[in-house]
Coordinates of C-alpha atoms in Angstrom, one line a residue:
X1 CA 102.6 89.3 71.1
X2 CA 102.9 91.7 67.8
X3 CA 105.8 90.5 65.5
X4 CA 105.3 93.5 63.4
X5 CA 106.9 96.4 65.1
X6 CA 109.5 98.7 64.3
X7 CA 112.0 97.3 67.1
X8 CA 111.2 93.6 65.7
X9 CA 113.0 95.0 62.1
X10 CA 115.7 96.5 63.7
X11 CA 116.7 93.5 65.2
X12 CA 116.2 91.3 62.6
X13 CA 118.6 93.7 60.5
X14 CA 121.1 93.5 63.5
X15 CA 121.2 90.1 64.3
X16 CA 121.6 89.1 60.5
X17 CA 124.7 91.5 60.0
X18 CA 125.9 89.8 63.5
X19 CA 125.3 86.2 61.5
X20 CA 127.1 87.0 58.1
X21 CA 130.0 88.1 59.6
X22 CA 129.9 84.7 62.4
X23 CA 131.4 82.1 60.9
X24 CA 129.9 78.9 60.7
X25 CA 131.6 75.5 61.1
X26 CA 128.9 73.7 58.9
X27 CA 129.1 74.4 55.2
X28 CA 126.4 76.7 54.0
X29 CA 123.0 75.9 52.2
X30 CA 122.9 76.5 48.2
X31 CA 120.0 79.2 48.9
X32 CA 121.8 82.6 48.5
X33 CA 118.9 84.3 50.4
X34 CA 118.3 81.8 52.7
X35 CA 122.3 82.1 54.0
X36 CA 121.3 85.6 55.2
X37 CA 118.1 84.7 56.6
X38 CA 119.0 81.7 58.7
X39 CA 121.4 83.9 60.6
X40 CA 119.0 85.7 61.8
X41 CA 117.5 85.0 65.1
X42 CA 116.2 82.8 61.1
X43 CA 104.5 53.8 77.2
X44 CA 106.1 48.7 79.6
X45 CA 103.4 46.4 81.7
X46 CA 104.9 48.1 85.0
X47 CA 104.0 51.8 86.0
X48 CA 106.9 53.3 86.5
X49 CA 106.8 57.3 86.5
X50 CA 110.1 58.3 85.9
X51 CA 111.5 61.2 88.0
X52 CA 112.3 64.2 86.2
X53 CA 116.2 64.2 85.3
X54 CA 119.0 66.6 87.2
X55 CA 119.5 70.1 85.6
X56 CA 122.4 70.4 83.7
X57 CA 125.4 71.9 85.4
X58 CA 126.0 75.6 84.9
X59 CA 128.7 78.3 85.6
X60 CA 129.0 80.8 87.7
X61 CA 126.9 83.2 85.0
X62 CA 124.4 80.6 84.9
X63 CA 124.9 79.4 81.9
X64 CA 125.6 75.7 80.6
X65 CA 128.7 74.1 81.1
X66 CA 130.7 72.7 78.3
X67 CA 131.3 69.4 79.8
X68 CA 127.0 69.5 80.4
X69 CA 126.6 69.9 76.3
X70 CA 128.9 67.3 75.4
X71 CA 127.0 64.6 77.9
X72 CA 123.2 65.0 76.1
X73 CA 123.8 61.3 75.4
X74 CA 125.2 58.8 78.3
X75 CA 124.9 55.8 76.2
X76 CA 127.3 54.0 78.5
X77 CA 124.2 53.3 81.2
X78 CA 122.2 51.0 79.2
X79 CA 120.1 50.2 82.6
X80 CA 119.0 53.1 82.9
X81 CA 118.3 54.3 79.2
X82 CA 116.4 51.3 79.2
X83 CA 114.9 51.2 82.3
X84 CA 111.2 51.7 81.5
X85 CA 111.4 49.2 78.7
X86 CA 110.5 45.2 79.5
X87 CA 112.5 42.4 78.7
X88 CA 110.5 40.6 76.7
X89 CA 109.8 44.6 74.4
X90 CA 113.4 44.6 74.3
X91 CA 114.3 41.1 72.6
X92 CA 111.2 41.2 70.1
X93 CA 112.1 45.0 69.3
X94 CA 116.2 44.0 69.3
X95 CA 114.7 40.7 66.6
X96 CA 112.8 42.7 64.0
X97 CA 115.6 45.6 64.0
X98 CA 118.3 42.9 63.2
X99 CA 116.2 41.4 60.8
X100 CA 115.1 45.0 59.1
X101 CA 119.2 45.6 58.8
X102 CA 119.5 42.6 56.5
X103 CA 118.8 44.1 53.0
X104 CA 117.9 41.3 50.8
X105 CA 114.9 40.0 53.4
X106 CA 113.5 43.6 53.4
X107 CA 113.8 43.7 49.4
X108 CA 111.9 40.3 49.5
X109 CA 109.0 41.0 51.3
X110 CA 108.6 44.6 49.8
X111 CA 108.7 42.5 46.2
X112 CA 106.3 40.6 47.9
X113 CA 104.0 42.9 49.3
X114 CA 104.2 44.2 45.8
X115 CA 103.2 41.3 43.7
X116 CA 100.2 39.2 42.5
X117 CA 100.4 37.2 45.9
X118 CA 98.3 39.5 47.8
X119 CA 95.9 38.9 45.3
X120 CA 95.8 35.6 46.0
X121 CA 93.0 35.2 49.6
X122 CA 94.8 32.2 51.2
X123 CA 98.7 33.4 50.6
X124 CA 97.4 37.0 51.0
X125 CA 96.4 35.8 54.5
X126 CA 99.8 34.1 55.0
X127 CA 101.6 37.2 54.2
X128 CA 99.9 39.7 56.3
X129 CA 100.3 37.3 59.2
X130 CA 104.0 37.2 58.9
X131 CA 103.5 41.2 58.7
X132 CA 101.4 41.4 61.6
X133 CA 103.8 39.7 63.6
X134 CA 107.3 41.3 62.4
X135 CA 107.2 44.5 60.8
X136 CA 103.6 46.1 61.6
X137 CA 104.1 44.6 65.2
X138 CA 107.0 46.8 65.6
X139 CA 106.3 49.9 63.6
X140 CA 103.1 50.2 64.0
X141 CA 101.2 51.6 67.6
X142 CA 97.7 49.2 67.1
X143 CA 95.3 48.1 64.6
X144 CA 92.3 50.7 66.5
X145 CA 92.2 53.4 68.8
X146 CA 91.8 51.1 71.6
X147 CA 95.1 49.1 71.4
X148 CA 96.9 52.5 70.1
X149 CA 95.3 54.1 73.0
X150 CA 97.5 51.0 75.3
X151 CA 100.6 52.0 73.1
X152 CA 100.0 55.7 74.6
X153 CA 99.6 54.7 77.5
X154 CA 102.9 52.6 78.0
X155 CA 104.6 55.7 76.6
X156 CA 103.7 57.7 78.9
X157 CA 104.4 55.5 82.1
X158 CA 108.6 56.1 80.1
X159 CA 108.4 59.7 80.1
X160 CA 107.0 59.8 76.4
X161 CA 104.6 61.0 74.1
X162 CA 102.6 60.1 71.3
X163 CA 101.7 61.8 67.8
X164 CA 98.3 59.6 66.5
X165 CA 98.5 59.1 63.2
X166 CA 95.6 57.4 61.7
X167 CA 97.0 55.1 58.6
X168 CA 94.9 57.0 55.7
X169 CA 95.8 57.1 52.2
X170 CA 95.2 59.0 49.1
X171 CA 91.5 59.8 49.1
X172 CA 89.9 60.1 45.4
X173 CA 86.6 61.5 45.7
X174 CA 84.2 63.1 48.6
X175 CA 82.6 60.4 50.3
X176 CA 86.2 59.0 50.9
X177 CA 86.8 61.9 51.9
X178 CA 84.0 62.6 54.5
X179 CA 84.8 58.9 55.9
X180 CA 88.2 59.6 56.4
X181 CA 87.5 63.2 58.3
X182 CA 85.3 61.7 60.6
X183 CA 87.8 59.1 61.6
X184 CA 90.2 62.6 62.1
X185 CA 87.7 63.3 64.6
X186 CA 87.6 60.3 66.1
X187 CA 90.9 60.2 66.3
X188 CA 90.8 63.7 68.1
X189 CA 88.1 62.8 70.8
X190 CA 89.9 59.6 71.5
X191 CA 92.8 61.8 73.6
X192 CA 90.2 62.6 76.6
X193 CA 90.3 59.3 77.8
X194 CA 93.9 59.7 77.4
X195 CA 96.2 60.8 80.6
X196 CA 96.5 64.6 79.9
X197 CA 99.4 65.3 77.8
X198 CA 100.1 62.1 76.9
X199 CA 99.2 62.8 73.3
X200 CA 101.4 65.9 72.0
X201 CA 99.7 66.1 68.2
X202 CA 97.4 64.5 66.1
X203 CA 98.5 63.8 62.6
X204 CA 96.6 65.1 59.5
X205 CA 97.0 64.1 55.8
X206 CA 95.3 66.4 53.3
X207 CA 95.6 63.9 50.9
X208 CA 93.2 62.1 53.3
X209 CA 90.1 65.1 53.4
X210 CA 91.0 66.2 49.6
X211 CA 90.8 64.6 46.4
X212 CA 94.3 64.3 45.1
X213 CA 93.1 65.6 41.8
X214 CA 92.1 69.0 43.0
X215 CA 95.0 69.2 44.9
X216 CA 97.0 68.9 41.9
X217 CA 95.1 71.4 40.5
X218 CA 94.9 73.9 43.1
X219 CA 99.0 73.4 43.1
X220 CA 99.0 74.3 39.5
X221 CA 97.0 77.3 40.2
X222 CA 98.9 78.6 42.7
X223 CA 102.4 78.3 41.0
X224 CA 100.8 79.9 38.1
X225 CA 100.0 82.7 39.9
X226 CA 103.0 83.5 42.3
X227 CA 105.1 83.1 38.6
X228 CA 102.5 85.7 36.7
X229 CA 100.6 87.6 39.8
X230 CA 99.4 90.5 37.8
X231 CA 97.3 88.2 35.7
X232 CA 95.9 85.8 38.1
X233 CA 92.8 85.4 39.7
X234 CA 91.9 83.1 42.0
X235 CA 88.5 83.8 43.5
X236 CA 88.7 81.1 45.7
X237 CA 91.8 81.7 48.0
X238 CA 91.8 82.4 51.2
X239 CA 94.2 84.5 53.3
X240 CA 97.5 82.7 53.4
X241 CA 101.0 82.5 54.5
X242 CA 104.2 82.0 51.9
X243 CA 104.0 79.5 49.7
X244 CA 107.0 79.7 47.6
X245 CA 110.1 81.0 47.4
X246 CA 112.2 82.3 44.3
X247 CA 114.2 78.5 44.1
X248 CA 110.8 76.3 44.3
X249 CA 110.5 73.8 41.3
X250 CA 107.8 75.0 39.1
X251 CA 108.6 72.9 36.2
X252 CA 104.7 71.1 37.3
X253 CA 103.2 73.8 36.1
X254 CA 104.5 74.5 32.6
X255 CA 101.3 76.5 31.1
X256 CA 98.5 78.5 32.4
X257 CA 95.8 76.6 34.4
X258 CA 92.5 76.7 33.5
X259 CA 90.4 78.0 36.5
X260 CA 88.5 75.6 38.8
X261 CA 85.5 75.0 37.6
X262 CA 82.0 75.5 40.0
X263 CA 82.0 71.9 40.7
X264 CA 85.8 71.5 41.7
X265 CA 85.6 75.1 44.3
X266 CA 82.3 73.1 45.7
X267 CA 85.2 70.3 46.1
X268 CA 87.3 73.2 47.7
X269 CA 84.7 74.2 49.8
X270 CA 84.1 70.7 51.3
X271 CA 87.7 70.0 51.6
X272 CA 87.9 73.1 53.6
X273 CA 85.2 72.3 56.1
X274 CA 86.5 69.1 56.5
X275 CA 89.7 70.4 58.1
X276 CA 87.8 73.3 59.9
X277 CA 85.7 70.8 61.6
X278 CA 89.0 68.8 62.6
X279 CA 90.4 71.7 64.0
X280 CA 87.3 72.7 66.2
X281 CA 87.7 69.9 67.6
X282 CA 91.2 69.9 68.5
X283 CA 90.5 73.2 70.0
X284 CA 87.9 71.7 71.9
X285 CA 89.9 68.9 73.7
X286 CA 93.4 70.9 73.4
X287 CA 95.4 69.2 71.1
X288 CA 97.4 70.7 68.2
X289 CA 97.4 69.6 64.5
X290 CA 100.6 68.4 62.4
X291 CA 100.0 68.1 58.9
X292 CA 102.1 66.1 56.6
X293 CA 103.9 66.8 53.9
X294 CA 104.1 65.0 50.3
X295 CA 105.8 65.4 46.6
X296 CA 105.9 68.6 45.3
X297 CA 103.2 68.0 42.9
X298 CA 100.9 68.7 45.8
X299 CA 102.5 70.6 48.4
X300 CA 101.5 74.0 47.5
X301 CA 98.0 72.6 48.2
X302 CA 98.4 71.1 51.0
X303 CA 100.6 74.4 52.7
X304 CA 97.7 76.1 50.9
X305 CA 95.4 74.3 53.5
X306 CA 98.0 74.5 56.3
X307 CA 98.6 78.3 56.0
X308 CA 95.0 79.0 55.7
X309 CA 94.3 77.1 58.6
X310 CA 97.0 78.7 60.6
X311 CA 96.0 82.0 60.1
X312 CA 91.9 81.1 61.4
X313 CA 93.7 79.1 64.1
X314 CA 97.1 80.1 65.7
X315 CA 96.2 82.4 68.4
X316 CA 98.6 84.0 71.3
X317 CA 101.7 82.2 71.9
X318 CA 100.8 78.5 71.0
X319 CA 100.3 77.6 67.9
X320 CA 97.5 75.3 67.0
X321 CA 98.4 74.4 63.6
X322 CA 101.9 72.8 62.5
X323 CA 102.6 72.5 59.1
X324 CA 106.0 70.4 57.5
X325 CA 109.4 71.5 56.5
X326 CA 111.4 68.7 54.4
X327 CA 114.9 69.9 54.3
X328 CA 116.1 67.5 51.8
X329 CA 114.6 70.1 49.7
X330 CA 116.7 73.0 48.3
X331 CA 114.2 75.7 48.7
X332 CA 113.2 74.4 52.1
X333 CA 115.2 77.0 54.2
X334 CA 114.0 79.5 51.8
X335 CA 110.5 78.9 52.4
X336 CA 110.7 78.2 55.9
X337 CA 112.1 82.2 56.1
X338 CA 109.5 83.6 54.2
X339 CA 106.7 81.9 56.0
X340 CA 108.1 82.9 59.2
X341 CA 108.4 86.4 58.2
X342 CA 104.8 86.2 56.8
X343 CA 103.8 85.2 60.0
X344 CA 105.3 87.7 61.5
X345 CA 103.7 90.4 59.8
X346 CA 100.5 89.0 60.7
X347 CA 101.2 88.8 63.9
X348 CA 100.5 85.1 64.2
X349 CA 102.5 82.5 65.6
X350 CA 103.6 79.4 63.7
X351 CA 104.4 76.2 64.3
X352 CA 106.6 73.6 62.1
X353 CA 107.5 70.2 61.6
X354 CA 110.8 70.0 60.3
X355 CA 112.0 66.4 58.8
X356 CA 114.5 65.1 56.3
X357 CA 111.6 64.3 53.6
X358 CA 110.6 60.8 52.1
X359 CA 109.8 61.1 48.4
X360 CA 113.4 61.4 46.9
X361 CA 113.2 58.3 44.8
X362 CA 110.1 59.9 43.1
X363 CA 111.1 63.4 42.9
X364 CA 114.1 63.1 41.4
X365 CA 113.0 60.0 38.7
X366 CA 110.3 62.6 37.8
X367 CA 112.7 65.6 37.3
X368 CA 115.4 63.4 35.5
X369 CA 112.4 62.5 33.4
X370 CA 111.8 66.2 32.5
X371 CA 115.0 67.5 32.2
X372 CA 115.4 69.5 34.9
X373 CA 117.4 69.7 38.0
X374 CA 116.2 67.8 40.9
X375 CA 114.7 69.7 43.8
X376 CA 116.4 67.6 46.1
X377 CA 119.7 68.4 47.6
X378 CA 122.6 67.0 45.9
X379 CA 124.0 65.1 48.7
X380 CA 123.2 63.9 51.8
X381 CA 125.3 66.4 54.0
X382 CA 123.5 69.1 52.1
X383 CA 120.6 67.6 53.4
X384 CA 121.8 67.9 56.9
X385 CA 123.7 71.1 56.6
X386 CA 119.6 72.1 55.8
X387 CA 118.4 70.7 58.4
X388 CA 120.8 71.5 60.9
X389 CA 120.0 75.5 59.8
X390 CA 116.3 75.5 59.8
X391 CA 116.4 73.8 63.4
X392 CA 118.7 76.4 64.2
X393 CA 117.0 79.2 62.8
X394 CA 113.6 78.2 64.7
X395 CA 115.0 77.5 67.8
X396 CA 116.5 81.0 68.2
X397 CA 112.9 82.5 66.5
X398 CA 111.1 80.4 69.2
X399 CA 113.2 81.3 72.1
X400 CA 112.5 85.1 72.4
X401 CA 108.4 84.7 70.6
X402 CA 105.9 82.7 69.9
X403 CA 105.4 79.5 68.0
X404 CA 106.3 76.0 68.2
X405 CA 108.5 73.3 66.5
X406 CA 108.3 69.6 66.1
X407 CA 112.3 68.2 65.4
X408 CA 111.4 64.5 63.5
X409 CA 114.5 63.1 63.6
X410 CA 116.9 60.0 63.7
X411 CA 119.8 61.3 63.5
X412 CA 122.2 61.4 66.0
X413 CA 124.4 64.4 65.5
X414 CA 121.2 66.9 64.6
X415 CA 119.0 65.7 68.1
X416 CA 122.6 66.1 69.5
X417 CA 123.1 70.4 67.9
X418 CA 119.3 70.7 68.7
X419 CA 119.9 70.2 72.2
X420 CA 122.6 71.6 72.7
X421 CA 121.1 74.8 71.4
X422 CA 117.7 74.8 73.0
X423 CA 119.6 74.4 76.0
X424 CA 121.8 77.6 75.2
X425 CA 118.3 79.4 74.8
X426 CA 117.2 78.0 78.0
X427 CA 114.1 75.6 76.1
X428 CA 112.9 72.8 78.4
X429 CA 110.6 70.5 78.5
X430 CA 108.1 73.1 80.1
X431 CA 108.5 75.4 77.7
X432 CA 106.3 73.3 75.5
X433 CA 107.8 75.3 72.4
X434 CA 110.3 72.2 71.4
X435 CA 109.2 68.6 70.9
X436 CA 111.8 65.8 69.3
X437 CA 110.1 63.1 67.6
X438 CA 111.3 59.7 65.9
X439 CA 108.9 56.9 64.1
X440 CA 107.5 54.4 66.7
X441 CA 109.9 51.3 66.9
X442 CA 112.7 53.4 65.7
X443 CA 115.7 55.3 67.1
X444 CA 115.2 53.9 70.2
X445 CA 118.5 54.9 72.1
X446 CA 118.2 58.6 71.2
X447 CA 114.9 58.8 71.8
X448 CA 115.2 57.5 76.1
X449 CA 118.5 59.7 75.7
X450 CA 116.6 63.0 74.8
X451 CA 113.8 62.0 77.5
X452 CA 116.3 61.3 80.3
X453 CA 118.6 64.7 79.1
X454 CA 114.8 66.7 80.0
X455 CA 113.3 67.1 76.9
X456 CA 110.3 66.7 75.6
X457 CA 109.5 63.6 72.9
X458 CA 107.0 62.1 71.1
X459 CA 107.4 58.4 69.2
X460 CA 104.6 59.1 65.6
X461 CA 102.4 56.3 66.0
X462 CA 100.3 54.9 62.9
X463 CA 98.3 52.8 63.5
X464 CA 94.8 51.1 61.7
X465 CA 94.3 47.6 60.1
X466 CA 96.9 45.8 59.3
X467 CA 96.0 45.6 55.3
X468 CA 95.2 49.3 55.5
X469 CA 98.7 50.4 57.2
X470 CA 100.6 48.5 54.4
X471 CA 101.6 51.4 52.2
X472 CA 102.9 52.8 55.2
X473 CA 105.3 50.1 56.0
X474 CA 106.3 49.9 52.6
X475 CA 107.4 53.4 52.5
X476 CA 108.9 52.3 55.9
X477 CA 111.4 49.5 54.2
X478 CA 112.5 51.9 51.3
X479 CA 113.1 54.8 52.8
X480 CA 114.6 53.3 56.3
X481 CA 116.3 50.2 54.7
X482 CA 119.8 51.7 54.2
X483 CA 119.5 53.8 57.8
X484 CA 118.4 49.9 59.3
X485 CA 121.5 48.1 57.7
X486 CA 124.2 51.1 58.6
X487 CA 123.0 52.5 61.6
X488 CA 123.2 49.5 64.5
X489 CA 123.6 52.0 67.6
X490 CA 119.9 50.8 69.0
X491 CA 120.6 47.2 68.1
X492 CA 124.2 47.1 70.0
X493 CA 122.6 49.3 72.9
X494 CA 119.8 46.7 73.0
X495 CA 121.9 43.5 73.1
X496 CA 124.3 45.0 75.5
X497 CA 121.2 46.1 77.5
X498 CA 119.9 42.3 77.4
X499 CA 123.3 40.5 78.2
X500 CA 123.7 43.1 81.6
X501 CA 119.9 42.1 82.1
X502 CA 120.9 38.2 82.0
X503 CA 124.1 38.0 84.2
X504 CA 122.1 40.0 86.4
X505 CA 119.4 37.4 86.3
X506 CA 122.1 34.6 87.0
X507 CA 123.6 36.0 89.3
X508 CA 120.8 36.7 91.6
X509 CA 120.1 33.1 90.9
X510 CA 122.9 32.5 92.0
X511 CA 123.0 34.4 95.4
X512 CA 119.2 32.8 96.0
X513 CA 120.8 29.1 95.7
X514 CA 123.9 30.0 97.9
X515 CA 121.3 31.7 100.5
X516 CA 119.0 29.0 100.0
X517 CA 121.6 26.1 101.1
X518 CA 123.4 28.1 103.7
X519 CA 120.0 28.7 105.7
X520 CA 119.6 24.7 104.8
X521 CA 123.2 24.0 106.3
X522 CA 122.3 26.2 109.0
X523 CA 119.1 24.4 110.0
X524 CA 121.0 20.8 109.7
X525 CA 123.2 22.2 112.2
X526 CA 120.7 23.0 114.7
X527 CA 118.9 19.5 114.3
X528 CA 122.4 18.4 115.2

């Protein structure tokens, strides 16, 4: 389907004029242009399937009642919110979330992680034992794609999906780089021995297939040149979406570039392919591609790889490609518009991942440390308010055209207005254009909620060795620490889950004893 027509303005033009003059009971993101544009419409050991859930109830028009919206959650029926989820998962997973919410253990053994211990071969040991059996046990789906391919499975016997995310890092030069494509591949091929559908995306980091350094560099070269087009060249780009938008930080970049050098567009080159070979094979055992985000050092590069890749890939209605949207940032709306529109234009659909973000600490120490204003919203309901747009925005984009979007989230009340509003626009779980997703391990309640209210959801599953996945888990415990110790809705749900489970227990054994010696009573009787 063309996105470029005549009609396609129109009613763009119409529907934002309808938006601006719509209130809106959420306070407004600081992007003046993006205001306008986001009103436009911007697996258990048993095997048990679950049975699709009831529609929701609908008027006489056939749309969705009120009293439907406001029941996306029934947290009340623990059993059955639950019910694909063994007892013994339930107290280990109810355990390490309990001990996660105490603050001072999860400072100690990140200070730990941290320090000259793991240096040390017999207490390093020690350590990543503890790990293995606590944190990495719960966050993390396996050590290989054999036991993550288990974790998948169990999933999918609870009406879930998995996102493989293999636990690279930072990749500093080529032969890193090569090792850590192929095992992108691998990672790929290891879905056809998968049910079908079971696994929604696999994960890409192009700090994984690309030297950081050149991604730095190919950052700076591209904010150079959307600040001072007419006397820019870069030789090397490919066809693109939107990068930037007019409120992007660019203080990175604070002189001209010099241009890559033969060598370092070899580098490019190589880079490239890597991620070209990744995607063939996705297309050839029909998966889609997510691709992280990082700090904004980098991210031009890496949306430079995305956008470049989306425009090779994203064919017809599904989009192959999906690149990430952090919202905690205050150009993210912004950006999120004028990719879209790009995409439009081109006639190409587009997919996103939208998430909160998970470099604030860094961003904003390295913007304080420049003097410049942090490209981070300045409060956390900003953040959401964000958020809560760009979801918005998509949904209605997604609902009458093509593309795709991936909603990573863990909170409540956004998974609660997604909903709500995909169910508005008539998305379903079949429409495959809407897929909520939370961390493995986390979010728990909302996630079985979202699955038993018909939607579609994937838990992100990292998984690799467990000395390989620990910068993960550390980035885990800093950014999740404070959301652990405040938000206790899985860990009350879970306990409450597990005291029904045990009355129940005793009071069957109860009823076995009391049948037990009435059919001994009654057999004394006949003997008698």
């Amino acid at each position: 389907m063309a996105m470029t027509t005549n009609g396609l303005s129109s009613k763009l033009i119409r529907n934002i004029i309808r938006r601006v003059n719509t209130p809106s009971p959420t306070t407004t993101l600081t992007t003046p242009r993006f205001r306008s544009a986001q009103r436009t419409t911007i697996n258990t050991t048993s095997t048990t399937i679950l049975q699709p859930p009831s529609p929701p109830p609908v008027n006489a028009a056939g749309a969705v009642t009120d009293d439907a919206r406001d029941t996306i959650f029934d947290f009340d029926d623990t059993k059955g919110l639950f019910s694909s989820v063994s007892t013994g998962k339930l107290l280990r997973s109810a355990a390490n979330l309990n001990l996660a919410a105490v603050e001072p253990v999860v400072d100690l053994g990140m200070w730990v992680m941290r320090s000259r211990v793991m240096h040390v071969g017999l207490l390093r040991e020690i350590v990543l034992g503890v790990i293995k059996h606590t944190s990495y046990e719960h966050f993390v789906a396996g050590a290989d794609l054999e036991e993550t391919g288990r974790t998948v499975q169990k999933l999918w016997e609870s009406g879930l999906r998995g996102m493989l995310d293999y636990g690279l890092e930072h990749a500093v030069d080529n032969q890193s780089c090569d090792t850590n494509a192929l095992q992108f591949v691998k990672t790929v091929e290891s879905t056809q021995s998968l049910p079908p559908s079971s696994v929604s995306f696999v994960v890409v980091k192009i700090t994984a297939i690309c030297p950081i350094s050149l991604l730095k560099r190919v950052s700076d070269l591209l904010r150079w040149e959307y600040k001072n087009p007419t006397s820019t060249n870069l030789p090397w780009k490919l066809k693109t979406l939107a990068i930037f938008s007019e409120s992007s930080p660019f203080y990175h970049t604070l002189q001209k570039p010099s241009p890559l050098t033969p060598e370092e567009e070899h580098d490019l080159e190589l880079a490239h392919q890597r991620l070209v070979n990744i995607c063939n094979k996705s297309i050839e055992c029909n998966v889609p591609v997510v691709i992280d985000a990082e700090d904004t050092s980098i991210q031009p590069g890496i949306d430079y790889f995305t956008y470049s890749a989306s425009v090779m890939y994203n064919k017809g209605q599904k989009p192959l490609i999906f690149g990430t949207i952090q919202a905690y940032l205050k150009d993210a709306g912004e950006r999120l518009f004028e990719t879209k529109k790009a995409a439009d234009k081109m006639g190409l659909p587009v997919g996103f991942k939208l998430v909160r973000g998970a470099y604030m600490w860094s961003e904003s120490k390295l913007a304080d440390s420049l003097g410049v204003e942090s490209p981070i919203h300045n409060s956390i309901g900003d953040t959401h308010n964000c958020y809560n747009k760009c979801a918005e925005f998509v949904l209605d984009e997604v609902s009458n055209g093509p593309g795709g979007l991936i909603l990573a989230t863990h909170n409540l009340e956004s998974a609660k207005l997604a909903a709500q509003k995909a169910r508005d626009l008539g998305i379903g779980k079949d429409s495959e254009k809407l897929e909520f997703a939370s961390l493995y391990g986390m979010s728990e309640a909302m996630t079985f909620g979202l699955r038993n209210a018909g939607f579609g959801v994937s838990k992100y599953l990292p998984f690799g060795p467990v000395d390989q996945i620990m910068p993960y888990l550390l980035r885990r415990a800093e950014e999740n620490k404070g959301l652990l110790s405040s938000s206790n809705l899985d860990r009350q749900l879970m306990m409450k889950e597990l005291k029904r489970r045990m009355k129940a227990y005793v009071g069957q054994g109860l009823e076995e004893t009391e049948n037990q010696f009435k059919s001994q009573a009654g057999s004394v009787v006949k003997l008698n």
